[in-house]
XYZ file of C-alpha atoms in Angstrom:
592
model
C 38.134 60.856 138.657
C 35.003 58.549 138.496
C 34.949 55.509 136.185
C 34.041 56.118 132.700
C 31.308 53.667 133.520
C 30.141 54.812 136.388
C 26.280 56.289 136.518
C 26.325 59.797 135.832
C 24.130 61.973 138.256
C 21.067 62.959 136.994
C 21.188 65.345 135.355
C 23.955 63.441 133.160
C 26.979 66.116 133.753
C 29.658 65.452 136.084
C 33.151 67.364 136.802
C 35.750 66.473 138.968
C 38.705 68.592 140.401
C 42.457 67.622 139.857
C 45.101 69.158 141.709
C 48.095 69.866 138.970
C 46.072 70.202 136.411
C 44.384 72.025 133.633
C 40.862 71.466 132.742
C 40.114 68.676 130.460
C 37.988 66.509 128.850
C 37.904 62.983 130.020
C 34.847 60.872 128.850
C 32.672 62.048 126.135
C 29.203 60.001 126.860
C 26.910 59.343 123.542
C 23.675 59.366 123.105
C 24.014 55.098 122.008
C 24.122 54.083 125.212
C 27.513 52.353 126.344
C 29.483 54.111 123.457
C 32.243 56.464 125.634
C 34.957 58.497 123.645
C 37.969 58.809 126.304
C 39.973 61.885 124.666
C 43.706 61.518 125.113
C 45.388 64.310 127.105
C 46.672 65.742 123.903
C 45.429 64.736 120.740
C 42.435 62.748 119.740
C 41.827 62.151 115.936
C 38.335 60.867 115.282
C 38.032 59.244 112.037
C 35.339 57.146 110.072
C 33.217 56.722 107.178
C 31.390 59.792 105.729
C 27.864 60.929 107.425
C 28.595 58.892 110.753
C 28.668 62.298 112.852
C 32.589 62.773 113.402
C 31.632 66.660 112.798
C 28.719 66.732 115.085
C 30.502 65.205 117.451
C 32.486 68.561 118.202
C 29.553 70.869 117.123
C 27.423 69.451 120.416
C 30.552 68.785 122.473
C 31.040 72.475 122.270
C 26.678 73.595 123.206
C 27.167 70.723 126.030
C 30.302 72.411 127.011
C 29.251 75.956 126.994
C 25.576 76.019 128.228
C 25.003 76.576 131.414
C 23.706 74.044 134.196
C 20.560 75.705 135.413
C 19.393 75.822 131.488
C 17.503 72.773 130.060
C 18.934 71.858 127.316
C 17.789 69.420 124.470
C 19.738 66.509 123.888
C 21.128 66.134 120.438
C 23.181 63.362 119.252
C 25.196 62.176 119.254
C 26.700 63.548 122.336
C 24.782 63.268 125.528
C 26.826 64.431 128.406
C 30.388 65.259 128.996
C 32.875 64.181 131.684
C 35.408 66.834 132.454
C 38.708 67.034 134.785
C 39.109 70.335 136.183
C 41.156 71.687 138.863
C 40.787 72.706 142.481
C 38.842 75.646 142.338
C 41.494 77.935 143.570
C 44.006 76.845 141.112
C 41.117 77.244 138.244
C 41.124 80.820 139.670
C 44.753 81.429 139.588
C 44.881 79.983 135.617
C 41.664 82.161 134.625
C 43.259 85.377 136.137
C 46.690 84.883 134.508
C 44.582 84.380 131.355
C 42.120 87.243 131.617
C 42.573 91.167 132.230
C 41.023 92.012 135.704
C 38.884 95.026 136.427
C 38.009 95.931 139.594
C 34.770 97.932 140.282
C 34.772 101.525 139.378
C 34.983 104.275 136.699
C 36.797 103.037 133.211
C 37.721 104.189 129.913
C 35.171 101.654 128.792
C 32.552 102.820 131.418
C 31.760 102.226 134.756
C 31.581 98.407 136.320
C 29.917 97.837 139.864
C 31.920 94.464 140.309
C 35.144 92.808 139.122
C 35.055 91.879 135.609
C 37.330 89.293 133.736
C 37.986 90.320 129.925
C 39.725 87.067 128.087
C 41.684 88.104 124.864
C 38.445 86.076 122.526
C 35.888 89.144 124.029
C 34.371 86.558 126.522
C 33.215 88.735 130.013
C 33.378 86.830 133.061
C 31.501 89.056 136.592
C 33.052 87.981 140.082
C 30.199 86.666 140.879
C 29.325 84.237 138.152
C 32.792 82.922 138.499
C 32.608 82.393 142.112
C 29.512 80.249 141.310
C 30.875 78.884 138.417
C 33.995 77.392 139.782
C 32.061 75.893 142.917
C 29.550 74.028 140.224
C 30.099 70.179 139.354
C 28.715 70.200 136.057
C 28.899 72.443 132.845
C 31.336 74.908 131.900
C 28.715 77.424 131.080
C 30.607 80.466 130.008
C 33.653 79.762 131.402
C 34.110 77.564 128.131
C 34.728 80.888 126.332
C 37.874 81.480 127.967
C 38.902 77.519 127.844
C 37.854 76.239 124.686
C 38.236 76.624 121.363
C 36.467 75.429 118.047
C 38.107 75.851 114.969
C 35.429 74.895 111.727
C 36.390 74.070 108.296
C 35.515 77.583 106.845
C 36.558 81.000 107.133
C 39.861 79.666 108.717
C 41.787 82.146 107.067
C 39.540 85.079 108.468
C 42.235 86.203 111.702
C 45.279 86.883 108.961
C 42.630 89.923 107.526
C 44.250 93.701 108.381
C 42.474 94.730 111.779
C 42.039 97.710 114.039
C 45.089 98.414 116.272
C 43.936 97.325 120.049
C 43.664 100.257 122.335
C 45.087 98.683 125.149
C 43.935 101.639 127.010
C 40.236 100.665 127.287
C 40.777 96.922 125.997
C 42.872 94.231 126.066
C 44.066 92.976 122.455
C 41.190 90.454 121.239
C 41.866 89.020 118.099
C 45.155 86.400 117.144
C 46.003 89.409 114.450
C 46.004 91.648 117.339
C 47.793 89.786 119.604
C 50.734 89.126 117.117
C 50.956 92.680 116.795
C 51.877 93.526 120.130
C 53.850 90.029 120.611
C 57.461 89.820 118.692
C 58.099 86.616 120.392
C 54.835 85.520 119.013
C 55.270 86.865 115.112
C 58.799 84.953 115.777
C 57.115 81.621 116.358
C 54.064 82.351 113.815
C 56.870 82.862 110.873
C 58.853 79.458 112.019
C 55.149 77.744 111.034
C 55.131 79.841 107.815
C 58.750 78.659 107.046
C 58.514 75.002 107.618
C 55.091 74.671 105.645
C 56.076 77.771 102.659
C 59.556 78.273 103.051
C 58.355 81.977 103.380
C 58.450 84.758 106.199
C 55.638 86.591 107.519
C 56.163 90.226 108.763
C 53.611 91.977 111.258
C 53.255 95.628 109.779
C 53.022 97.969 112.822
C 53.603 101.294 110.709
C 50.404 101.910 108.774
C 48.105 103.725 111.332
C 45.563 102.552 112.877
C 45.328 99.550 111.023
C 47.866 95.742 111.805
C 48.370 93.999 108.386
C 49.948 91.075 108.129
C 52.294 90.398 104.932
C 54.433 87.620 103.651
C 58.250 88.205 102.782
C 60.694 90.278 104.537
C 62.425 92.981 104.373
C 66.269 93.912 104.806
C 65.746 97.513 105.836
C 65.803 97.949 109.818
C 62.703 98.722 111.428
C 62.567 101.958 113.089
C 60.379 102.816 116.115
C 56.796 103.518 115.198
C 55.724 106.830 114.040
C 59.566 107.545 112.579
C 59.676 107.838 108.827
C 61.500 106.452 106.662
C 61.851 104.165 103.216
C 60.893 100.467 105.829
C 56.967 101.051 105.325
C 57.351 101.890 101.452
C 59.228 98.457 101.449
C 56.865 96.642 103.596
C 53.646 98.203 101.484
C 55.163 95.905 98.521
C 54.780 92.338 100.108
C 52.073 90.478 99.727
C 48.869 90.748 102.446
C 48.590 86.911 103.990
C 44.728 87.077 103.657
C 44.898 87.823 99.688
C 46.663 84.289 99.368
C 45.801 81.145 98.164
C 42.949 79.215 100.016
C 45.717 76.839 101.303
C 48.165 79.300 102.666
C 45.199 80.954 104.221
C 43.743 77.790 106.016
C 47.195 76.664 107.441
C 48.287 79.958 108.904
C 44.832 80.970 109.918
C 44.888 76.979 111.793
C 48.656 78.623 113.209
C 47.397 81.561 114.526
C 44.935 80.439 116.425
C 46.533 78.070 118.393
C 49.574 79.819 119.386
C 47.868 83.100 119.633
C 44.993 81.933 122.239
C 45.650 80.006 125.554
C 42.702 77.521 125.101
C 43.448 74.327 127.115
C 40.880 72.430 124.839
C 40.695 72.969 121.078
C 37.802 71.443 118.996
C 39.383 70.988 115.288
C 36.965 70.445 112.629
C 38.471 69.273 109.723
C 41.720 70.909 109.194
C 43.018 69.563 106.220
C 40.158 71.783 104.784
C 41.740 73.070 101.121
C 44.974 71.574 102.118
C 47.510 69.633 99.645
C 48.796 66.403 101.348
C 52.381 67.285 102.317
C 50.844 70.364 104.446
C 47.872 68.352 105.968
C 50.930 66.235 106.973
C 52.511 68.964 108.589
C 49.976 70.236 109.860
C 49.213 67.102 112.010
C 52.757 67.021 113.162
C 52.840 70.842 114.629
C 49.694 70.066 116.011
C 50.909 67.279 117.781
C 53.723 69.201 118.916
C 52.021 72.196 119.843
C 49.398 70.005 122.260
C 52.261 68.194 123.761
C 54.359 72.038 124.629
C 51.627 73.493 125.723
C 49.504 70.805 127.358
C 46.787 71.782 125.702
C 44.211 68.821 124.708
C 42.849 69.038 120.796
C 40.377 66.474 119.505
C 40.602 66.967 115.845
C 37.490 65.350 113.403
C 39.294 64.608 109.956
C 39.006 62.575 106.602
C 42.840 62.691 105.951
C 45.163 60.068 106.387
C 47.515 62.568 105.955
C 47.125 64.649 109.135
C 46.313 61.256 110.463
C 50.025 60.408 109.545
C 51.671 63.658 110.766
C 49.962 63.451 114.312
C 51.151 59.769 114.137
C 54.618 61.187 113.304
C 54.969 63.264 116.294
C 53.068 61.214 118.453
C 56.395 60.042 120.383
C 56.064 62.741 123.076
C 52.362 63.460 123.029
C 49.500 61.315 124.582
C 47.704 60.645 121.443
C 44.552 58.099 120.261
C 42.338 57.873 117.313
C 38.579 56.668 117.147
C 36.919 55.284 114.836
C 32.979 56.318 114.844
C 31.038 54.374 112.621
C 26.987 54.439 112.527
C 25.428 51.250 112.478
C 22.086 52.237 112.164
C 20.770 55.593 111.037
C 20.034 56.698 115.333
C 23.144 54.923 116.579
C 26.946 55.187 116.529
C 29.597 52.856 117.643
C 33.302 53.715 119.044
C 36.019 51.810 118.763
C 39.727 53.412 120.397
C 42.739 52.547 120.194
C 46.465 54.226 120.992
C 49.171 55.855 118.411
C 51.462 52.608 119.380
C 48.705 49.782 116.836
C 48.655 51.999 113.903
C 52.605 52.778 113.960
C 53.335 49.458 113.588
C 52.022 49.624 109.866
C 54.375 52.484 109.539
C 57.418 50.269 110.760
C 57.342 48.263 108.031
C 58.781 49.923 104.659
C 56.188 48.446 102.306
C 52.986 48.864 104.398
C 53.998 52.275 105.227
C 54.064 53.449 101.561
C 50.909 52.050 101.007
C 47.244 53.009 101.487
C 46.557 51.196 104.142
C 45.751 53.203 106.900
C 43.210 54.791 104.550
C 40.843 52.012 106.094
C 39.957 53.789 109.022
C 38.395 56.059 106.686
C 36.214 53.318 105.127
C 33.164 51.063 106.281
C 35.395 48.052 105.522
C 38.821 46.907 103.854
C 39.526 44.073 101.414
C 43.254 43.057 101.918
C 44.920 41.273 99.067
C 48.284 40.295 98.200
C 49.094 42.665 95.673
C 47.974 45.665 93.411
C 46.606 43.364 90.592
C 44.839 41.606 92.886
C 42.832 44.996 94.237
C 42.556 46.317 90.941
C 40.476 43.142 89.556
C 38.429 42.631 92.847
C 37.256 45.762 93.077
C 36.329 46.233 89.389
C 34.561 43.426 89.520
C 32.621 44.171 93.099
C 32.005 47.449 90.854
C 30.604 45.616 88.128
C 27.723 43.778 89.789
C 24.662 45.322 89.415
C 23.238 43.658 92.804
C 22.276 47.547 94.517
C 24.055 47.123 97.776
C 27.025 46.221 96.719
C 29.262 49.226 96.716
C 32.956 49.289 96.163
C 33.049 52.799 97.157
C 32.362 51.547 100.723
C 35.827 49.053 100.574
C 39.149 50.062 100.364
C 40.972 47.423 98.997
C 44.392 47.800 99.399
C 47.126 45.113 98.815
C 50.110 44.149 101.308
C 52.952 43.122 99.381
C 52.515 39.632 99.150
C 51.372 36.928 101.780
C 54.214 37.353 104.769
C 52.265 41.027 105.933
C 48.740 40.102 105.651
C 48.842 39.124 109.304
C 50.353 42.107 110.276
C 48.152 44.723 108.078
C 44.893 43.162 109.855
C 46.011 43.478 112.990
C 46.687 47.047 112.708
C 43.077 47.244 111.058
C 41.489 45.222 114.064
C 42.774 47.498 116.432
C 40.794 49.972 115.035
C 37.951 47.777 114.754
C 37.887 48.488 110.665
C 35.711 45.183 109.469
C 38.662 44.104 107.379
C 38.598 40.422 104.761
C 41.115 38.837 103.490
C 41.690 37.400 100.247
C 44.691 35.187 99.314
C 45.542 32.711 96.393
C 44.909 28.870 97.472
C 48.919 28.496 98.195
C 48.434 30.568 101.296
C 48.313 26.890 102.830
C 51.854 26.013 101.583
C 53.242 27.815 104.844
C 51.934 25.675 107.981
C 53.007 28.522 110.057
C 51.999 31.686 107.963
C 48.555 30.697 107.283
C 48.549 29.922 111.462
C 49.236 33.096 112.154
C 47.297 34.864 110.163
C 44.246 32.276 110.794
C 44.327 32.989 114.761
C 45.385 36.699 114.198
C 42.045 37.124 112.584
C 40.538 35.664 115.746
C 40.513 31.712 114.891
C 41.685 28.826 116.977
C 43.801 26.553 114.646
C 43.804 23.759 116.728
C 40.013 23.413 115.717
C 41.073 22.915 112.239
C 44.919 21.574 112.797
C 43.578 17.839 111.724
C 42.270 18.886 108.686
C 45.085 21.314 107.622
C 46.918 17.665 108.378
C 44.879 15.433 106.587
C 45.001 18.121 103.355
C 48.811 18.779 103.185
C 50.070 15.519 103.321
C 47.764 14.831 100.119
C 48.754 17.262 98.441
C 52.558 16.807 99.562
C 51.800 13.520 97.968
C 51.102 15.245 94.538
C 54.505 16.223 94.022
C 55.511 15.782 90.487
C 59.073 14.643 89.109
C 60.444 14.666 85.760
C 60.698 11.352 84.392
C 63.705 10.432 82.099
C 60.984 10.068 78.991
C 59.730 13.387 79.769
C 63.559 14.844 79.449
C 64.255 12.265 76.310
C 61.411 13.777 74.300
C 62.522 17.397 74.919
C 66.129 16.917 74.207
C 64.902 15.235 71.188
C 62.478 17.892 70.012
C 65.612 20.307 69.720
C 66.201 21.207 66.084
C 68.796 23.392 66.344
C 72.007 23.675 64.745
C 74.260 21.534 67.419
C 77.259 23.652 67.207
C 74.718 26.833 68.057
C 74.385 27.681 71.680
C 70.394 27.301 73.174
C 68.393 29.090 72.134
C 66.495 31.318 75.441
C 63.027 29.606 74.641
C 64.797 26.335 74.348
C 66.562 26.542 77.416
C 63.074 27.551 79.376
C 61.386 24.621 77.677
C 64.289 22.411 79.176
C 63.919 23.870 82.423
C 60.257 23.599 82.643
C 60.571 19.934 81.929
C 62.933 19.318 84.589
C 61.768 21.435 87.219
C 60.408 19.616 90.255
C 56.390 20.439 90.399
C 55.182 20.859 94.302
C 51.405 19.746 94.694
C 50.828 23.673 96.121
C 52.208 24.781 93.209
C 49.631 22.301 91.290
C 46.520 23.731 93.698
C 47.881 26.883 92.884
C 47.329 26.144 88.855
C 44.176 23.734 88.910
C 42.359 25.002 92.385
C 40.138 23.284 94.381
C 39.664 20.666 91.426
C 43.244 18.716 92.264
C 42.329 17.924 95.136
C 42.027 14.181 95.920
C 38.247 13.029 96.543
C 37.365 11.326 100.181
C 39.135 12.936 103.166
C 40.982 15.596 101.387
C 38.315 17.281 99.631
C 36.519 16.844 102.983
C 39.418 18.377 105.009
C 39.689 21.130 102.498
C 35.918 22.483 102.576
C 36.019 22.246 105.859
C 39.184 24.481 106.059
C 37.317 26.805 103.659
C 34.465 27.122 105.475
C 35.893 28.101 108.832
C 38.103 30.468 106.880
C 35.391 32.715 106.020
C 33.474 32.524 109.087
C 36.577 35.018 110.121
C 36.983 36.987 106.749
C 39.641 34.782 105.203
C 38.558 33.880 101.712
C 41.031 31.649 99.731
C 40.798 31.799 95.895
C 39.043 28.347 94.933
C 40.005 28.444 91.763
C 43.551 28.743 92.505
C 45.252 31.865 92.356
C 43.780 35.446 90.356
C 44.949 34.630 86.505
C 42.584 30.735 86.713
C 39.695 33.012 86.896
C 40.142 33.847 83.241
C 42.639 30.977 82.325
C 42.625 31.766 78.255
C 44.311 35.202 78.717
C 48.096 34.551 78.596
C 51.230 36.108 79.840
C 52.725 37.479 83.360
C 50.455 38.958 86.086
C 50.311 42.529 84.233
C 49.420 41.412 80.641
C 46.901 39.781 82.093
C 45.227 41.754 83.843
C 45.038 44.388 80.988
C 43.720 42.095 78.673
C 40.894 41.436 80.944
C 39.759 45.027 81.879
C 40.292 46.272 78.125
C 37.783 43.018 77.274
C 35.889 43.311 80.484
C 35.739 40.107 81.086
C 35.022 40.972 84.973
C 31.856 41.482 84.030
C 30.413 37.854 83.593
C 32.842 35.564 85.778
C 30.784 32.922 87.409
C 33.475 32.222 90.421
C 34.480 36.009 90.852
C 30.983 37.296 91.582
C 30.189 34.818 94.322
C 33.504 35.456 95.803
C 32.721 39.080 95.840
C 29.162 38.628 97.348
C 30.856 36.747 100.329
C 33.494 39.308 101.010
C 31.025 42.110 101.222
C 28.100 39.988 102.970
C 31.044 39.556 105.211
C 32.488 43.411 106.009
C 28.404 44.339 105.911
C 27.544 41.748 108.890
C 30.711 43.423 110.867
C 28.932 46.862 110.804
């Protein structure tokens, strides 16, 4: 198989055959020149920001697929050729012939045929001929794509569950999913396990009622006799429930079921198939998908907006080849792909804390403000909302907090992989920890030797700042008790004691005054300088201290605080918040 950056011939389509094999998609060229989607053998989940052509990458994938070589066809982006894997042509003979129903030239109950015709299940008509020329071809699938792939849009999934004509596999071979599940137990058997794991319900084929196949939900206890013998089963089944007359949800899921494990496509183009979804069966969804790609071999590259068919292909991901990409659109006539395997996002899900949060959502967004914890995204992004500069939009930024300090490192890195332009914002004390701030200083792509002599020079003055309790300190609080001295301590006494005698470390004083207790000379010198190469990488450490010293006259713990400031919105006019805020977005918007 060539190189996905070798020159294409050209006319910009190239196939290769590979003994073993079914045909496949390997390298999905776009019209931005350099920017290749390699789709996984089984599932590829191509995510992004909104209007950056995840949709339209399937829509022309499927005309560059399915139009034939010797027709000229306009390049639209923002695909511009396609790469596939195919095998020898023999053994593509063998697959389409086990696939299709063969007629051989002569006099049929569908009419007469001069030549051997291939009928696949979908209605697709294949002559001898153009498959003899088809399968000696290096280029486009042409309409041998109707028998190998499939593209499922985000409406009318629900439209195969509708009652349908009983085939007459006399003159025809059965067409539709509906159909096929009608003459298929083993099918209906694996159809209803679907129905089960998403509903809890059953789904029952109804063979009795003529000349049409409905398809119901529920069961029935009464045996089912052969067809054409009467008898109270059809009465019973005539009371359930028709699939297609349920809700939009039900209908999308099933219809999405069908359709897989009805047709033998070896690639499936999924459009959106969380499409009127709730999350826990977009979740499932993923998962069966995942499943059903690894089973069958069957590769499906799947355009979504959920992160929670995102997480359910993630889920099942173990035994399946599976990769996301991230398109993005930098300008309005060019896109940019970044890929990268199941293994970088699961580690968010290995950890408890990052895995319950919204994290992953990022891949979603044009960028992602990481902070420390819930209050911390709340106020940020109020305030980014608040500006009235006209780029600024917080819609654009997910900001999304990691639990504190120790996962910051580890959240980014998961982000990075995906190439989501991701910032960082963290109180000033994120320098207390020599080794954490290391970490997380050269995991977002710094060298911290270059700064090592600073990060010196700084800690050791404020190590220096340390303040102890002096014995005057403790004699005037002892003495300012007026209580009754057989009474025990009163609870605010005893935290004004302990506050007097509790040892004061110069982070903790940063943490409370901000860049202001800093020493003047080489420290304050060291420290800017530390700041400064911080945000060059997307690290921006609270100046003022930590979040509460940007409004320092509200009182009380983390929470009070912060509802005192939104119900007062005092966002609004903070002269150190704003200029924070511009930074972090200048940032994310320069990483586009």
């Amino acid at each position: 198989m060539p190189r996905l950056d070798e020159a294409l011939p050209p006319d910009g389509h190239f196939s290769t055959y590979t003994q073993g094999m079914r045909p496949k998609i390997s390298a999905i060229n776009l019209t931005t020149g350099g920017q290749v989607i390699a789709p996984s053998d089984h599932v590829t989940l191509i995510v992004g920001p909104n209007n950056v052509g995840k949709s339209a990458v399937l829509t022309t994938l499927l005309t560059e697929l399915s139009t034939d070589s010797h027709v000229q066809r306009y390049v639209e982006p923002p695909v511009a050729s396609v790469v596939c894997a195919m095998p020898p042509p023999e053994e593509m003979r063998s697959l389409i012939a086990a696939r299709a129903k063969r007629f051989e030239p002569g006099v049929h109950p569908f009419g007469t045929i001069n030549e051997t015709v291939y009928f696949f299940p979908n209605g697709q008509q294949l002559t001898e001929s153009y498959l003899s020329n088809a399968l000696g071809r290096t280029d486009r699938l042409g309409q041998l794509a109707g028998g190998i792939v499939l593209f499922l849009g985000p409406e009318g999934r629900g439209a195969p569950l509708a009652s349908q004509q009983v085939p007459d596999l006399v003159r025809e071979t059965a067409r539709t999913p509906l159909q096929r599940l009608w003459e298929d137990r083993e099918l209906e058997a694996t159809v209803t396990s679907y129905m089960q794991r998403a509903f809890g319900r059953e789904i029952l084929v109804n063979r009795h009622a003529g000349a049409q196949v409905h398809l119901h939900v529920g069961g029935t206890d009464i045996p089912e006799p052969a067809i054409g013998v009467p008898g109270p089963y059809l009465a019973e089944v005539m009371k359930l429930p028709l699939l297609h007359q349920q809700g939009a949800g039900m209908q999308a899921f099933m219809g999405t079921m069908l359709s897989l494990a009805a047709d033998g496509f070896d690639i499936v183009l999924l459009d959106e198939p969380e499409t009127f979804l709730h999350p826990p069966q977009a979740r499932l969804l993923g998962q069966v998908v995942a499943e059903m790609s690894k089973e069958h071999d069957r590769q499906i590259i799947v355009a979504t907006h959920s992160d929670d068919f995102v997480q359910g292909v993630i889920n099942a991901s173990a035994h399946a080849d599976t990769s996301i990409v991230r398109l993005t659109r930098p300008t309005d006539d060019s896109n940019h792909v970044a890929q990268v395997d199941a293994d970088a996002i699961k580690a968010i899900y290995r950890d408890p804390l990052l895995r319950f949060s919204n994290i992953i959502d990022g891949i979603f967004y044009k960028g992602v403000v990481l902070c420390e914890s819930e209050s911390d995204c709340t106020y940020y992004s109020v305030t980014l909302d608040s500006m009235e500069d006209a780029d600024l939009l917080a819609s654009d930024l997910l900001f999304t907090q990691c639990g504190g300090k120790d996962r910051l490192a580890k959240a980014y890195g998961a982000l990075s992989a995906a190439a989501v332009p991701t910032a960082v914002i963290a109180d000033i004390d994120m320098l207390a920890d020599k080794s954490k701030f290391s970490e997380l200083f050269e995991r977002m792509g710094g060298s911290f030797a270059t700064i090592e002599a600073s990060y010196n020079v700084l800690d050791a003055s404020v190590a220096a700042m340390r303040k102890m309790p002096t014995y005057s300190e403790c004699s005037e609080a002892f003495g300012n008790l007026s209580g009754d001295p057989k009474d025990p301590v009163t609870k605010a006494d005893r935290l004004a004691l302990a506050d007097v005698v509790r040892v004061e470390s110069g982070w903790k004083q940063m943490k409370r005054k901000g860049f202001g207790a800093v020493d003047s000379g080489d420290p304050t010198a060291a420290f800017s300088s530390i700041l400064a190469a911080c945000k060059l990488l997307g690290l921006f450490l609270v100046e003022v201290g930590e979040l509460e010293r940007f409004h320092p006259q509200i009182s009380g713990n983390k929470q009070a605080w912060l509802r005192q400031v939104l119900e007062q919105e005092l966002f609004r006019s903070e002269p150190s918040a704003h200029p924070l805020m511009r930074e972090v977005h200048g940032f994310i918007s320069s990483q586009q």
